[in-house]
Amino acid sequence: MNAPICRRCEQRFGTRSLIVNISRQTRRCLHEHAFQNLYIDHFSHTVVADPWSSLLQGQHRPSTVVWKRDVLSNSSSPKPPDTSFFVPVSLKADTSADGGVGIELTQPLDKNELLKVLNRFYKRKEMQKLAADSGLDARLFHQAFISFRKYILEMTSLPADLHIILNDICCGAGHIDDIYPYFMRHAKQIFPMLDCMDDLRKISDLRVPANWYPEARAIQRKVIFHAGPTNSGKTYHAIQRYLAAKSGVYCGPLKLLAHEIFEKRNDAGVPCDLGRAAGHVACTIEMCSVTTPYEVAVIDEIQMIRDPSRGWAWTRALLGLCAEEIHVCGEPAAIDFIKELMFTTGEEVEVHNYQRLTPFSILDHAVESLDNLRPGDCIVCFSKNDIYSISRQIEARGQECAVIYGSLPPGTKLSQAKKFNDPDDPCKILVATDAIGMGLNLSIKRIIFNSLVKPNVNEKGEKRMETISTSQALQIAGRAGRFSSKFKEGEVTTMHRDDLPVLKEILSHSVDPIETAGLHPTAEQIEMFAYHLPDATLSNLVDIFVSLSQVDGLYFVCNIDDFKFLADMIQHIPLNLRSRYVFCTAPINKKQPFVCTSFLKFARQFSRDEPLTFDWVCRHISWPLAPPKNIKDLVHLEAVHDVLDLYLWLSYRFMDMFPDTASIREIQRELDDIIQQGVRNITRLIRASDPTVTDPLQAQSQRGQRASGQMMDSSLASRLVRDGLLTPDLLQQLQREWSKDQKQDNSRDGNKKSLKKLL
């Protein structure tokens, strides 16, 4: 016998629920619809004051009606679409028009009179309201009218029915409102989404993402949450189970972590691969397969499920991995949310809590000077520019330092970490970005924050400078002291005195609980959208999808700017939609011009159905490459390494078109060695660069300033770029405009001098 449940639970759990499940469903619904002390009763669809006693007794007593069901249904009504993403379709000339039939039956139309009639139609409030009821808001109504007016005034011959109606109105025999059906017919031709809005809404309904993974729903998975702070051994215990399994997949946020697991597993005699369908696989979270069955899956750093750009990958892995056991590692702040998320799939979560193995303390004094550094210190910066500057100053004081930052290859990072950890190596200082916050076993005694501000991208894709969160601060500070190192107790402080009380305040707070998980439109959903909107670009399809999407309270749609950036870049290249979608999900650094150029060339070669061979890639990257002579060379080598990574990433998806993975891996290892050589001599490379500049971006801006002759302070320009307030492209554009203005001023001055001579 079926029992009714409230509408929101019906949307979440699918069909109506059986009585045997109503208790569990009700507990979920009570949590969802809590309002002060009032709760939803599933059987009566009313709000009750004390539902628990009736649940425990197995009966539902009548209660006072406070809310009715239709009130709840309003919350699930579809949101109006963002019509700014609706791009009008260009109409082709209708060769099958009725020719001059309209003219033969009536008379030629007076264009001036037609213009007056159309403008009167446009101003009719009744017509605007009717159009709005059909999905044409003020913006679309205006665009549709402009197109309709142009169509009527510029076409040599109109369809007979439209011609006759317009003639009747001009002659006073028809009403101006008679234009409306023909206007709407035209509007739906240039905005085809108006005719299929209901279908598009259904496709973009993201409220039950668990149903996207039927293979995972077909098995009963066991979910184990390993919760604890940094250096608590949570990942270690998950990895031990991964190693003992017959098959497994490790999914981490960084290539470095996957590379570290890959090396350790192979050293332990467990065959492991970086992405291929081997018995044991270690890969970044975006790379994991949700169709390959495994005995054990490990999802590391689960708190990143709320990341505005990458959170969708953790959601996909958690809901979609086909593994008998899912081992989730992360902050305790994610426990309740993961339990709630797994409730929607009918899977229980077993929680293992871990305590930090070594304590760390916050010092009462800042370092204030690089002269006060001690062995085991790690200075954490949030920009590569600061890395260059500080490492040079340290070595100028006669001390060696290791350097780790995000764009370095995994092998180079591990090499620098090994150099720093080696008690026999003279290198005792580490300068790093927050890349050390995840992974890397480091023997750090004291963490020193050089700054507490870093660039962040919010859900809207806006980049701004923000103080680091408690979660980020704990992740980095937790690297101080390590159980397996000689530093059993860690210390944390700041470089600058003013930052120390701010750091103490940040670390005094508890980590905000995770409340939402990221989602991203799938290839199948976009393909269904394209079926209804065949003339839309991929970028436009995604925009419309997101504007129409409906999400449950547990989810949000991730920022898609990077996806759209790549989609726009290859829009002119003839690719089928599925291949285009895959290319646009490639994880590339769009700030690197060489990487973007390579991406474009890869797509163009792929579109010609010509395999990207090892020889072709070597010609493109000018292999073999020489060791770097300055920072600019080092940055280029890092970009080349990223290009080879892109090749390998695409090879997992298009094996026949990217066939030479073994050879590419080989030269990538050689390139890693070359980059390691450069990083070991990084201060020499800095000195070989512009002596007043410690970052290639700043050098570029200074060269542009000298060329344009403008007097903007170079340090200000580089700081604006570094802080995300000005992009390099915009800086170059401003420089070109300044240069142009200066040339015009010089030209005017020259003309004035010539005029004076003539006079």
mmCIF file of N, CA and C in Angstrom, residues 147-199:
data_model
loop_
_atom_site.group_PDB
_atom_site.id
_atom_site.type_symbol
_atom_site.label_atom_id
_atom_site.label_comp_id
_atom_site.label_asym_id
_atom_site.label_seq_id
_atom_site.Cartn_x
_atom_site.Cartn_y
_atom_site.Cartn_z
ATOM 1 N N SER A 147 14.139 42.234 -34.993
ATOM 2 C CA SER A 147 14.340 41.254 -36.059
ATOM 3 C C SER A 147 13.114 41.158 -36.962
ATOM 4 N N PHE A 148 11.928 41.176 -36.360
ATOM 5 C CA PHE A 148 10.673 41.080 -37.122
ATOM 6 C C PHE A 148 10.505 42.293 -38.030
ATOM 7 N N ARG A 149 10.784 43.470 -37.497
ATOM 8 C CA ARG A 149 10.663 44.703 -38.295
ATOM 9 C C ARG A 149 11.646 44.691 -39.463
ATOM 10 N N LYS A 150 12.887 44.276 -39.177
ATOM 11 C CA LYS A 150 13.891 44.199 -40.241
ATOM 12 C C LYS A 150 13.465 43.204 -41.316
ATOM 13 N N TYR A 151 12.930 42.074 -40.883
ATOM 14 C CA TYR A 151 12.465 41.039 -41.813
ATOM 15 C C TYR A 151 11.376 41.583 -42.744
ATOM 16 N N ILE A 152 10.417 42.293 -42.178
ATOM 17 C CA ILE A 152 9.293 42.801 -42.980
ATOM 18 C C ILE A 152 9.742 43.902 -43.937
ATOM 19 N N LEU A 153 10.597 44.793 -43.432
ATOM 20 C CA LEU A 153 10.973 45.946 -44.251
ATOM 21 C C LEU A 153 12.007 45.612 -45.322
ATOM 22 N N GLU A 154 12.788 44.553 -45.109
ATOM 23 C CA GLU A 154 13.875 44.259 -46.043
ATOM 24 C C GLU A 154 13.572 43.120 -46.999
ATOM 25 N N MET A 155 12.585 42.288 -46.693
ATOM 26 C CA MET A 155 12.266 41.174 -47.584
ATOM 27 C C MET A 155 11.581 41.688 -48.850
ATOM 28 N N THR A 156 12.001 41.187 -49.986
ATOM 29 C CA THR A 156 11.391 41.614 -51.254
ATOM 30 C C THR A 156 9.965 41.092 -51.388
ATOM 31 N N SER A 157 9.723 39.881 -50.859
ATOM 32 C CA SER A 157 8.359 39.340 -50.884
ATOM 33 C C SER A 157 8.106 38.594 -49.590
ATOM 34 N N LEU A 158 6.971 38.872 -48.973
ATOM 35 C CA LEU A 158 6.601 38.249 -47.707
ATOM 36 C C LEU A 158 5.668 37.071 -47.964
ATOM 37 N N PRO A 159 5.529 36.146 -47.014
ATOM 38 C CA PRO A 159 4.518 35.095 -47.145
ATOM 39 C C PRO A 159 3.146 35.721 -47.387
ATOM 40 N N ALA A 160 2.337 35.063 -48.182
ATOM 41 C CA ALA A 160 1.057 35.634 -48.612
ATOM 42 C C ALA A 160 0.165 36.009 -47.440
ATOM 43 N N ASP A 161 0.064 35.121 -46.414
ATOM 44 C CA ASP A 161 -0.838 35.409 -45.297
ATOM 45 C C ASP A 161 -0.395 36.649 -44.535
ATOM 46 N N LEU A 162 0.913 36.800 -44.309
ATOM 47 C CA LEU A 162 1.421 37.970 -43.601
ATOM 48 C C LEU A 162 1.228 39.226 -44.448
ATOM 49 N N HIS A 163 1.494 39.127 -45.737
ATOM 50 C CA HIS A 163 1.333 40.278 -46.631
ATOM 51 C C HIS A 163 -0.115 40.773 -46.610
ATOM 52 N N ILE A 164 -1.043 39.842 -46.660
ATOM 53 C CA ILE A 164 -2.466 40.227 -46.701
ATOM 54 C C ILE A 164 -2.885 40.889 -45.397
ATOM 55 N N ILE A 165 -2.441 40.322 -44.256
ATOM 56 C CA ILE A 165 -2.795 40.902 -42.958
ATOM 57 C C ILE A 165 -2.255 42.320 -42.846
ATOM 58 N N LEU A 166 -0.996 42.521 -43.227
ATOM 59 C CA LEU A 166 -0.394 43.849 -43.149
ATOM 60 C C LEU A 166 -1.102 44.835 -44.080
ATOM 61 N N ASN A 167 -1.479 44.376 -45.248
ATOM 62 C CA ASN A 167 -2.198 45.248 -46.187
ATOM 63 C C ASN A 167 -3.545 45.672 -45.610
ATOM 64 N N ASP A 168 -4.254 44.708 -44.981
ATOM 65 C CA ASP A 168 -5.559 45.028 -44.389
ATOM 66 C C ASP A 168 -5.419 46.066 -43.293
ATOM 67 N N ILE A 169 -4.359 45.933 -42.454
ATOM 68 C CA ILE A 169 -4.162 46.893 -41.361
ATOM 69 C C ILE A 169 -3.841 48.270 -41.924
ATOM 70 N N CYS A 170 -2.986 48.318 -42.941
ATOM 71 C CA CYS A 170 -2.621 49.606 -43.550
ATOM 72 C C CYS A 170 -3.837 50.283 -44.190
ATOM 73 N N CYS A 171 -4.768 49.470 -44.682
ATOM 74 C CA CYS A 171 -5.961 50.016 -45.341
ATOM 75 C C CYS A 171 -7.103 50.280 -44.366
ATOM 76 N N GLY A 172 -6.887 49.983 -43.068
ATOM 77 C CA GLY A 172 -7.932 50.212 -42.073
ATOM 78 C C GLY A 172 -8.935 49.088 -41.972
ATOM 79 N N ALA A 173 -8.682 47.965 -42.669
ATOM 80 C CA ALA A 173 -9.639 46.850 -42.654
ATOM 81 C C ALA A 173 -9.270 45.775 -41.628
ATOM 82 N N GLY A 174 -8.168 45.961 -40.913
ATOM 83 C CA GLY A 174 -7.735 44.973 -39.917
ATOM 84 C C GLY A 174 -7.268 45.660 -38.656
ATOM 85 N N HIS A 175 -7.179 44.876 -37.576
ATOM 86 C CA HIS A 175 -6.738 45.429 -36.287
ATOM 87 C C HIS A 175 -5.249 45.176 -36.120
ATOM 88 N N ILE A 176 -4.587 46.114 -35.459
ATOM 89 C CA ILE A 176 -3.131 46.007 -35.307
ATOM 90 C C ILE A 176 -2.720 44.766 -34.528
ATOM 91 N N ASP A 177 -3.619 44.286 -33.646
ATOM 92 C CA ASP A 177 -3.306 43.087 -32.859
ATOM 93 C C ASP A 177 -3.250 41.826 -33.714
ATOM 94 N N ASP A 178 -3.755 41.914 -34.945
ATOM 95 C CA ASP A 178 -3.719 40.742 -35.826
ATOM 96 C C ASP A 178 -2.279 40.359 -36.202
ATOM 97 N N ILE A 179 -1.326 41.266 -35.959
ATOM 98 C CA ILE A 179 0.087 40.982 -36.269
ATOM 99 C C ILE A 179 0.661 39.956 -35.288
ATOM 100 N N TYR A 180 0.084 39.876 -34.069
ATOM 101 C CA TYR A 180 0.681 39.093 -32.986
ATOM 102 C C TYR A 180 1.030 37.648 -33.369
ATOM 103 N N PRO A 181 0.141 36.861 -33.980
ATOM 104 C CA PRO A 181 0.515 35.467 -34.306
ATOM 105 C C PRO A 181 1.727 35.366 -35.230
ATOM 106 N N TYR A 182 1.829 36.313 -36.146
ATOM 107 C CA TYR A 182 2.955 36.285 -37.088
ATOM 108 C C TYR A 182 4.242 36.736 -36.406
ATOM 109 N N PHE A 183 4.089 37.695 -35.480
ATOM 110 C CA PHE A 183 5.239 38.131 -34.681
ATOM 111 C C PHE A 183 5.762 36.970 -33.832
ATOM 112 N N MET A 184 4.862 36.230 -33.190
ATOM 113 C CA MET A 184 5.288 35.106 -32.352
ATOM 114 C C MET A 184 5.890 33.989 -33.201
ATOM 115 N N ARG A 185 5.353 33.781 -34.400
ATOM 116 C CA ARG A 185 5.932 32.775 -35.284
ATOM 117 C C ARG A 185 7.379 33.122 -35.611
ATOM 118 N N HIS A 186 7.632 34.395 -35.862
ATOM 119 C CA HIS A 186 8.988 34.845 -36.156
ATOM 120 C C HIS A 186 9.868 34.746 -34.907
ATOM 121 N N ALA A 187 9.323 35.132 -33.741
ATOM 122 C CA ALA A 187 10.092 35.096 -32.496
ATOM 123 C C ALA A 187 10.554 33.677 -32.179
ATOM 124 N N LYS A 188 9.700 32.694 -32.440
ATOM 125 C CA LYS A 188 10.062 31.308 -32.146
ATOM 126 C C LYS A 188 11.050 30.748 -33.166
ATOM 127 N N GLN A 189 11.115 31.388 -34.317
ATOM 128 C CA GLN A 189 12.118 30.976 -35.296
ATOM 129 C C GLN A 189 13.506 31.467 -34.897
ATOM 130 N N ILE A 190 13.591 32.692 -34.359
ATOM 131 C CA ILE A 190 14.907 33.219 -33.977
ATOM 132 C C ILE A 190 15.285 32.819 -32.551
ATOM 133 N N PHE A 191 14.287 32.464 -31.733
ATOM 134 C CA PHE A 191 14.535 31.937 -30.384
ATOM 135 C C PHE A 191 13.881 30.564 -30.272
ATOM 136 N N PRO A 192 14.491 29.540 -30.867
ATOM 137 C CA PRO A 192 13.856 28.215 -30.899
ATOM 138 C C PRO A 192 13.646 27.619 -29.518
ATOM 139 N N MET A 193 14.369 28.098 -28.513
ATOM 140 C CA MET A 193 14.202 27.548 -27.165
ATOM 141 C C MET A 193 12.819 27.845 -26.594
ATOM 142 N N LEU A 194 12.112 28.837 -27.136
ATOM 143 C CA LEU A 194 10.778 29.167 -26.619
ATOM 144 C C LEU A 194 9.788 28.032 -26.854
ATOM 145 N N ASP A 195 9.990 27.278 -27.929
ATOM 146 C CA ASP A 195 9.067 26.200 -28.273
ATOM 147 C C ASP A 195 9.326 24.924 -27.488
ATOM 148 N N CYS A 196 10.494 24.838 -26.835
ATOM 149 C CA CYS A 196 10.833 23.588 -26.137
ATOM 150 C C CYS A 196 11.288 23.862 -24.711
ATOM 151 N N MET A 197 10.783 24.942 -24.122
ATOM 152 C CA MET A 197 11.240 25.334 -22.793
ATOM 153 C C MET A 197 10.970 24.255 -21.755
ATOM 154 N N ASP A 198 9.809 23.609 -21.839
ATOM 155 C CA ASP A 198 9.494 22.555 -20.860
ATOM 156 C C ASP A 198 10.485 21.399 -20.960
ATOM 157 N N ASP A 199 10.820 21.016 -22.201
ATOM 158 C CA ASP A 199 11.795 19.937 -22.385
ATOM 159 C C ASP A 199 13.177 20.343 -21.859
#
